[in-house]
Amino acid sequence: MKNKRTFLAIDLGASGGKAVAGIFDGNNLSIEEVNRFPNIPAEINNHLHWDVLRIHNDILDSIKKTVDKFGNSFTSVGIDTWGVDFGLLDSEGYLLGNPFHYRDSYTNGIIEKTTQQVSKEKIFELTGAHFEPFNTVFQIMAMKEHRISYLDSAKYLLMMPNLFTYFLTGEITCEFTIATTTQLFDPVKRTWSKELINILQIPDILPEIHQPGTTIGKTLKTISNYIDKELNVVLPASHDTGSAVAAVPIFENENSMFISSGTWCISGVEVEEAVMDKKLLKYNFTNEGCLGGNYRLLKNVSGLWFVQKCLEVWKEEDPTLDYSKLTQMATEAEPLKNFIDPNDLRFLNPPDMPNEIIAYCKETNQPVPETKGEILRCALQGIALRMKWVVEKLEELTNKKIEAIRIVGGGVRNELFCKLIADATNRNVYAGPVEATSLGNILAQMIAAGEIKNVFEGREIIRKSFEIREYTPSVDERWSILYEKFLKVMADI
Ligand SMILES: Nc1ncnc2c1ncn2[C@@H]1O[C@H](COP(=O)(O)OP(=O)(O)OP(=O)(O)O)[C@@H](O)[C@H]1O
Ligand SMILES: [Mg+2]
């Protein structure tokens, strides 16, 4: 029997930070949650920022707990977060200012301003990326616009997961998958887009790009002293979706759509080369990098954010409510009466989500949901209809039929959500694993340690180690009627 090896994934999501240990015995992979900590943005002067130092301490604490529990078998750590956000370092390596959180309003109106300088078509041609106001390129342009002076003193821009890696190792890097979320990366040349950087006069602060699945360094001496171990630090797909998709148990020649379901439902397919068709611009799809060098052709759809925001409001009157109870209520509510469009910008950060859903139904002349269950069902049906639309667009863009849908992430726990997607898209849904992001992060570390050769080997291990649940679609004519109406009122994003 082979010695067990332990790999620690630190995953910083919107609903919190998680430290998950992956234990590999040479055959099977199991996971154990070592730590959980909040990842709440800090508000200063009406701006939202990352709570950087607190998270750094929580990361150290998580590593220390793993050393205490797993001792010598503890092989390496890797960090992933959502995309686009970054910190700036000066020439001495000091962090400048407080990194902005992507939901901050400082980027309001910046796409419009920037595209007066250079057209959307040109930016797309150079980056193959979708347009979101929070993309790194627009955050930098917003810093210029608001004259945030420390931008001028910056020597390096470090994407958030790579900033936390820098705090552990002192190594300055930008990992490939997170680089592809900046909208400054040329996916055809597979390097920074010098042309766009020149046009927009972005300072020369982007570090060299490294591939995921590589060891970037060892913990700094002070950190090794604190954790009682000199530890290897690995670059996973440091974009959380990149890690999640690495752990979707897709067979090598299977043509299925993945949904990485958390706060967002990020849906797409893996392709070998970036798709640069101008239709992507029209539908606002993007190309993001994968562990192993492929691209993910995908669409961002707002996801379980709706459930999170409704729970936040309702918990004020009933603190005993939780996700399971809400799912139960939505399951019992009358089906197929109404929907929202999850990507309508009004839902980005409304003060009262349940009321916003009700208002949307009124304004689109639909039956108004009244109970908590009805409100949630309405939101989930909207997400399912958007998924049907994404399936159609992916088939059009790739010229291939999507045979099935694979869901990973927190949404796997919501059976109604999985079933609605099967029904709306009329496709079989395979749901699991829930902890795909941490698992994908762990697979990259297993590649770096020489335990597996590539992502396909990793997916095979996931298939035999974790439960995958199948949902088959039920036919109901009312879906077509709702979808027709959805197409008429859906937002153009
Ligand atoms: N017991 C449960 N029943 C139903 N749904 C659940 C349950 N537990 C969690 N969820 C859903 O999972 C979601 C969180 O998923 P996940 O942990 O993957 O998100 P995240 O990683 O924080 O978000 P992101 O990566 O998108 O920033 C919650 O919003 C909730 O809707
Ligand atoms: Mg996540």
XYZ file of C-alpha atoms and ligand atoms in Angstrom:
525
model
C 0.000 0.000 0.000
C 1.338 3.370 -1.032
C 1.900 6.130 1.509
C -0.927 8.623 1.676
C -0.251 12.165 0.554
C -2.205 15.252 1.581
C -2.754 18.345 -0.544
C -4.413 21.499 0.803
C -6.744 23.568 -1.381
C -7.570 27.068 -0.200
C -10.646 28.292 -2.072
C -11.811 31.869 -1.554
C -15.428 32.123 -2.739
C -18.096 34.746 -2.202
C -19.813 32.689 0.471
C -16.557 32.262 2.374
C -13.057 30.853 2.434
C -12.598 27.103 2.654
C -9.523 25.006 3.352
C -10.024 21.465 2.118
C -7.453 18.696 2.448
C -7.319 16.070 -0.302
C -5.958 12.729 0.821
C -4.698 10.487 -1.998
C -3.785 6.861 -1.324
C -2.520 6.144 -4.828
C -5.961 5.036 -5.946
C -8.771 6.961 -4.307
C -9.080 10.588 -3.343
C -11.024 11.693 -0.277
C -11.485 15.157 1.147
C -11.721 16.644 4.587
C -12.638 20.223 5.427
C -9.902 21.631 7.647
C -11.070 25.214 8.064
C -13.732 27.676 7.031
C -13.537 31.428 7.450
C -15.515 34.469 6.296
C -14.624 36.354 3.133
C -16.605 39.499 3.698
C -15.603 42.632 1.826
C -14.523 45.550 4.018
C -16.277 48.840 3.271
C -14.128 51.949 3.546
C -15.261 55.403 2.357
C -18.145 53.845 0.414
C -15.832 51.452 -1.414
C -15.676 47.669 -1.135
C -12.271 46.079 -0.586
C -10.784 42.657 0.059
C -9.976 42.094 3.733
C -6.476 41.050 2.658
C -4.532 40.764 5.894
C -7.274 38.936 7.721
C -7.500 36.401 4.879
C -3.716 35.988 4.876
C -3.898 35.120 8.578
C -6.790 32.732 7.944
C -4.708 31.023 5.239
C -1.795 30.621 7.667
C -4.148 29.296 10.300
C -5.552 26.766 7.799
C -2.051 25.593 6.849
C -1.072 25.247 10.499
C -4.167 23.164 11.235
C -3.300 20.896 8.296
C 0.288 20.450 9.515
C -1.017 19.557 12.973
C -3.455 17.026 11.565
C -1.557 15.453 8.652
C 2.123 15.980 9.605
C 4.622 14.626 7.104
C 2.068 13.471 4.549
C 1.162 17.147 3.948
C 2.768 17.763 0.548
C 1.666 21.170 -0.764
C -0.857 24.002 -0.741
C -2.582 25.864 -3.598
C -4.827 28.938 -3.556
C -7.724 29.869 -5.844
C -10.214 32.751 -5.871
C -12.707 34.260 -8.263
C -11.177 36.130 -11.214
C -10.503 39.781 -12.096
C -9.466 41.289 -8.711
C -5.858 42.208 -7.959
C -3.402 43.947 -5.631
C -0.498 46.228 -6.528
C 3.054 45.964 -5.211
C 5.665 48.733 -5.179
C 9.294 48.197 -6.174
C 10.158 47.049 -2.643
C 7.403 44.431 -2.631
C 5.007 46.340 -0.350
C 1.280 46.088 -1.007
C -0.118 49.423 -2.193
C -3.605 50.364 -0.987
C -6.466 47.964 -0.386
C -7.415 45.719 -3.322
C -10.885 46.562 -4.637
C -13.695 44.009 -4.599
C -15.338 43.408 -7.987
C -18.788 44.399 -6.723
C -17.510 47.919 -5.930
C -19.082 50.719 -7.933
C -15.826 52.424 -9.007
C -16.097 50.798 -12.422
C -19.589 52.205 -13.123
C -19.657 53.723 -16.606
C -16.037 52.763 -17.357
C -16.804 50.374 -20.241
C -18.569 53.218 -22.067
C -15.659 55.645 -21.413
C -12.976 53.142 -22.449
C -14.757 52.092 -25.605
C -14.737 55.723 -26.777
C -10.968 55.288 -26.975
C -10.954 51.844 -28.580
C -13.921 49.943 -29.995
C -15.485 46.904 -28.374
C -14.802 44.976 -31.574
C -11.075 45.754 -31.367
C -10.873 44.796 -27.681
C -12.649 41.534 -28.464
C -10.369 40.817 -31.414
C -7.351 41.161 -29.112
C -8.679 39.329 -26.061
C -11.602 37.030 -27.014
C -13.136 38.063 -23.700
C -16.596 39.121 -22.569
C -17.330 42.622 -21.365
C -17.940 42.971 -17.659
C -17.344 46.302 -15.904
C -15.374 44.518 -13.182
C -12.798 42.931 -15.527
C -9.228 43.780 -14.523
C -8.718 46.009 -17.559
C -11.699 48.148 -16.566
C -10.663 48.239 -12.917
C -7.274 49.633 -14.026
C -9.020 52.151 -16.279
C -11.263 53.116 -13.327
C -8.163 53.674 -11.172
C -6.788 55.988 -13.845
C -10.145 57.748 -14.139
C -10.412 58.295 -10.370
C -6.741 59.310 -10.169
C -5.863 56.646 -7.655
C -2.299 57.838 -7.343
C -0.660 54.657 -6.053
C -1.207 53.079 -9.463
C 1.761 55.235 -10.575
C 4.010 53.684 -7.915
C 3.080 50.117 -8.822
C 5.786 47.787 -10.035
C 3.662 44.627 -10.209
C 0.009 43.740 -10.480
C -0.758 40.472 -8.736
C -4.095 38.732 -9.244
C -5.626 37.926 -5.833
C -4.752 34.210 -5.591
C -1.245 35.011 -6.779
C -1.004 37.845 -4.236
C -1.779 35.410 -1.403
C 0.769 32.998 -2.933
C 3.294 35.858 -2.943
C 2.653 36.443 0.761
C 3.591 32.791 1.353
C 6.587 32.503 -0.968
C 7.801 35.949 -2.070
C 7.370 34.739 -5.699
C 5.877 37.156 -8.225
C 3.797 35.426 -10.869
C 0.581 35.433 -12.814
C -0.998 32.031 -13.336
C -2.455 31.306 -16.805
C -6.143 30.678 -15.929
C -6.491 33.796 -13.805
C -4.642 35.838 -16.483
C -7.454 34.955 -18.893
C -9.992 36.778 -16.666
C -8.221 40.148 -17.004
C -9.326 41.000 -20.577
C -5.687 41.928 -21.174
C -4.686 38.449 -22.321
C -4.459 37.373 -25.959
C -5.771 33.782 -26.019
C -4.496 33.138 -29.557
C -0.913 34.229 -28.862
C -1.317 32.882 -25.312
C 0.354 35.887 -23.727
C -0.480 39.436 -22.587
C -1.971 41.578 -25.341
C 0.816 44.128 -25.805
C -1.320 45.906 -28.372
C -4.225 46.563 -26.014
C -1.851 47.471 -23.188
C -0.247 50.076 -25.493
C -3.530 51.464 -26.777
C -4.912 51.937 -23.255
C -1.555 53.089 -21.854
C -1.669 50.541 -19.086
C 1.530 50.620 -17.023
C 4.031 47.816 -17.529
C 3.123 45.907 -14.348
C 1.876 42.519 -15.529
C 4.108 39.644 -14.365
C 5.308 36.679 -16.361
C 2.659 34.000 -16.883
C 3.089 30.491 -15.431
C 1.078 27.352 -16.117
C -1.043 25.727 -13.401
C 0.165 22.408 -12.026
C 3.635 23.778 -11.254
C 5.370 24.352 -7.937
C 6.070 28.063 -7.636
C 8.178 27.996 -4.489
C 8.484 27.084 -0.847
C 7.144 28.911 2.168
C 9.284 31.858 3.363
C 11.411 31.237 6.415
C 9.210 33.202 8.827
C 6.156 31.309 7.618
C 7.909 27.930 7.783
C 8.825 28.751 11.390
C 5.215 29.594 12.210
C 3.718 26.493 10.579
C 6.560 24.202 11.692
C 7.237 22.991 8.170
C 8.795 24.109 4.909
C 5.927 23.597 2.498
C 5.711 23.480 -1.308
C 3.367 26.083 -2.766
C 1.739 25.065 -6.051
C -0.115 27.090 -8.649
C -3.445 25.360 -9.247
C -5.853 26.751 -11.820
C -5.929 29.749 -9.499
C -9.176 30.987 -11.039
C -11.824 29.109 -9.049
C -13.898 28.240 -12.124
C -10.737 26.880 -13.756
C -10.241 24.583 -10.779
C -13.940 23.622 -10.662
C -14.003 22.654 -14.331
C -10.802 20.618 -13.942
C -12.791 18.397 -11.559
C -15.906 18.011 -13.727
C -15.813 14.281 -14.480
C -16.168 14.684 -18.260
C -15.018 11.739 -20.377
C -12.387 12.646 -22.971
C -14.683 12.715 -26.011
C -17.921 13.631 -24.315
C -19.839 16.666 -25.532
C -21.509 18.006 -22.438
C -21.961 21.480 -21.008
C -20.554 22.115 -17.543
C -22.202 24.364 -14.985
C -20.001 25.506 -12.142
C -22.760 26.459 -9.745
C -22.117 28.730 -6.793
C -22.903 32.405 -6.496
C -22.630 32.332 -10.284
C -23.650 29.584 -12.694
C -20.754 29.575 -15.091
C -21.689 27.450 -18.058
C -19.773 26.320 -21.085
C -17.704 23.726 -22.891
C -14.001 22.952 -23.133
C -12.346 23.680 -26.482
C -8.742 23.197 -27.581
C -8.283 26.702 -28.974
C -10.037 29.965 -28.169
C -13.157 30.677 -30.249
C -12.778 34.154 -31.758
C -16.129 34.271 -33.619
C -17.647 37.785 -33.410
C -20.897 36.221 -32.237
C -19.270 35.840 -28.836
C -19.316 39.589 -28.573
C -23.012 39.671 -29.378
C -23.895 36.995 -26.817
C -21.202 38.143 -24.321
C -19.463 34.771 -24.084
C -15.795 34.480 -23.185
C -12.692 32.285 -23.473
C -11.038 31.351 -20.201
C -7.996 29.143 -19.646
C -8.117 25.567 -18.319
C -5.734 23.405 -16.358
C -3.891 21.587 -19.176
C -3.988 24.489 -21.641
C -7.456 24.173 -23.211
C -9.980 26.995 -23.123
C -13.440 27.170 -21.649
C -15.937 28.803 -23.968
C -18.464 30.045 -21.443
C -21.133 32.403 -20.261
C -21.471 33.940 -16.796
C -25.011 33.598 -15.512
C -25.986 34.896 -12.116
C -26.710 31.792 -10.024
C -27.436 30.862 -6.428
C -26.803 34.492 -5.565
C -30.606 34.748 -5.636
C -31.022 32.145 -2.922
C -28.234 33.729 -0.841
C -29.768 37.202 -1.070
C -33.325 36.026 -0.319
C -32.099 34.031 2.670
C -30.275 37.121 3.946
C -33.559 39.111 3.966
C -35.805 36.351 5.338
C -33.397 35.311 8.072
C -34.071 38.659 9.749
C -37.596 37.525 10.619
C -36.850 33.798 10.938
C -33.280 32.922 11.968
C -34.014 29.167 11.719
C -34.283 29.304 7.915
C -31.546 27.583 5.926
C -30.844 26.421 2.372
C -32.500 23.028 2.858
C -35.735 24.566 4.156
C -35.817 27.081 1.312
C -35.284 24.332 -1.259
C -38.177 22.398 0.299
C -40.479 25.456 0.097
C -39.572 26.088 -3.539
C -40.151 22.422 -4.398
C -43.680 22.589 -2.945
C -44.611 25.845 -4.736
C -46.755 25.711 -7.881
C -44.518 25.127 -10.922
C -43.971 27.007 -14.171
C -45.929 30.192 -13.536
C -43.161 32.741 -13.953
C -39.438 33.482 -14.256
C -36.831 36.202 -13.948
C -33.829 36.819 -16.159
C -30.930 36.212 -13.767
C -28.600 38.357 -15.878
C -30.794 41.460 -15.724
C -28.506 44.071 -14.148
C -31.194 45.063 -11.641
C -30.335 41.856 -9.748
C -26.596 42.638 -9.420
C -26.896 44.059 -5.904
C -30.485 45.058 -5.002
C -31.258 46.157 -1.421
C -34.131 43.652 -1.138
C -33.893 40.623 -3.463
C -37.385 39.132 -2.841
C -38.999 42.477 -3.674
C -36.853 42.864 -6.761
C -38.063 39.465 -8.036
C -41.688 40.444 -7.360
C -41.199 43.807 -9.128
C -39.663 42.050 -12.160
C -42.702 39.769 -12.497
C -45.088 42.719 -12.257
C -43.184 44.723 -14.854
C -43.065 41.789 -17.274
C -46.811 41.082 -16.821
C -46.381 37.688 -15.203
C -48.265 36.144 -12.281
C -46.692 37.659 -9.165
C -45.039 35.200 -6.744
C -46.297 35.624 -3.200
C -44.818 33.040 -0.850
C -41.109 32.464 -0.173
C -41.324 29.173 -2.071
C -42.934 30.855 -5.083
C -40.321 33.625 -5.152
C -37.444 31.140 -5.103
C -39.034 28.869 -7.668
C -39.486 31.863 -9.944
C -35.750 32.682 -9.622
C -34.654 29.067 -10.180
C -36.911 28.718 -13.233
C -35.280 31.877 -14.609
C -31.805 30.381 -14.185
C -32.978 27.156 -15.886
C -34.367 29.125 -18.857
C -31.070 31.024 -19.188
C -29.315 27.635 -19.249
C -31.529 26.542 -22.137
C -30.479 29.702 -23.973
C -26.783 29.044 -23.211
C -27.087 25.466 -24.554
C -28.554 26.804 -27.826
C -25.834 29.439 -28.205
C -23.025 26.971 -27.445
C -24.391 24.580 -30.079
C -24.458 27.445 -32.567
C -20.917 28.608 -31.700
C -19.288 25.168 -31.725
C -21.450 23.466 -34.336
C -21.791 20.489 -32.018
C -24.760 19.090 -30.183
C -24.656 19.351 -26.392
C -25.606 15.836 -25.274
C -25.792 16.299 -21.500
C -25.153 18.730 -18.670
C -22.730 18.300 -15.788
C -23.267 20.399 -12.675
C -20.666 20.841 -9.932
C -20.456 23.208 -6.939
C -22.930 24.187 -4.211
C -25.929 23.985 -6.578
C -25.564 20.181 -6.613
C -27.045 20.273 -3.079
C -30.209 21.877 -4.447
C -32.094 18.997 -6.084
C -34.848 21.220 -7.417
C -32.268 23.392 -9.173
C -30.696 20.335 -10.879
C -34.092 18.927 -11.893
C -35.316 22.267 -13.310
C -32.200 22.494 -15.471
C -32.777 18.957 -16.789
C -36.421 19.808 -17.561
C -35.849 23.226 -19.130
C -32.981 22.053 -21.359
C -34.429 18.595 -22.015
C -30.994 17.092 -21.296
C -29.771 14.548 -18.778
C -28.066 16.253 -15.865
C -25.179 14.640 -13.950
C -24.655 16.423 -10.643
C -21.505 16.261 -8.529
C -19.092 16.651 -6.964
C -20.128 19.567 -4.727
C -16.562 20.449 -3.812
C -15.287 20.554 -7.395
C -13.326 23.777 -6.923
C -11.234 22.361 -4.089
C -10.892 19.043 -5.939
C -9.635 20.720 -9.115
C -7.153 22.695 -7.046
C -5.992 19.411 -5.463
C -5.680 17.702 -8.890
C -3.268 20.437 -10.025
C -1.163 19.793 -6.939
C -1.223 16.047 -7.676
C 0.089 16.829 -11.170
C 2.863 18.992 -9.673
C 3.761 16.145 -7.266
C 3.887 13.596 -10.117
C 0.967 11.554 -8.710
C -1.062 11.917 -11.916
C -0.077 12.863 -15.450
C -2.897 15.151 -16.482
C -6.411 16.395 -15.915
C -8.021 13.377 -17.615
C -6.378 11.006 -15.171
C -7.597 13.288 -12.412
C -11.175 13.179 -13.703
C -11.080 9.391 -13.693
C -10.086 9.443 -10.029
C -12.932 11.896 -9.293
C -15.397 9.576 -11.071
C -14.515 6.612 -8.924
C -14.158 8.556 -5.664
C -17.293 10.747 -5.579
C -21.035 10.321 -6.032
C -22.541 11.642 -9.261
C -26.334 11.890 -9.341
C -28.349 11.609 -12.536
C -31.502 13.635 -13.304
C -33.577 12.776 -16.361
C -35.827 15.431 -17.915
C -39.636 15.334 -17.685
C -41.506 16.833 -20.608
C -43.885 19.699 -19.860
C -45.234 21.948 -22.628
C -45.331 24.916 -20.271
C -41.523 25.226 -20.524
C -41.804 26.159 -24.222
C -44.403 28.802 -23.473
C -42.273 30.295 -20.692
C -39.157 30.189 -22.899
C -40.886 32.073 -25.713
C -41.801 34.802 -23.277
C -38.297 34.702 -21.727
C -36.696 35.360 -25.135
C -38.852 38.462 -25.552
C -37.917 40.077 -22.244
C -34.414 38.784 -21.520
C -31.628 41.329 -21.035
C -29.102 41.852 -23.795
C -26.142 40.531 -21.769
N -27.998 22.187 1.979
C -28.158 22.913 0.878
N -29.311 22.835 0.166
C -29.498 23.570 -0.944
N -28.576 24.428 -1.434
C -27.405 24.550 -0.774
C -27.135 23.801 0.417
N -25.889 24.141 0.821
C -25.408 25.059 -0.065
N -26.320 25.309 -1.025
C -26.175 26.253 -2.146
O -24.804 26.371 -2.484
C -24.467 27.746 -2.681
C -23.006 27.985 -2.385
O -22.254 27.264 -3.309
P -20.670 27.317 -3.338
O -20.158 27.027 -1.966
O -20.230 26.481 -4.464
O -20.468 28.869 -3.652
P -19.183 29.800 -3.547
O -17.982 28.985 -3.837
O -19.152 30.555 -2.284
O -19.488 30.845 -4.654
P -18.587 31.324 -5.859
O -17.526 30.307 -6.057
O -19.554 31.388 -7.004
O -18.072 32.662 -5.477
C -25.397 28.517 -1.770
O -25.692 29.774 -2.300
C -26.653 27.625 -1.722
O -27.608 28.098 -2.641
Mg -16.699 28.640 -5.268
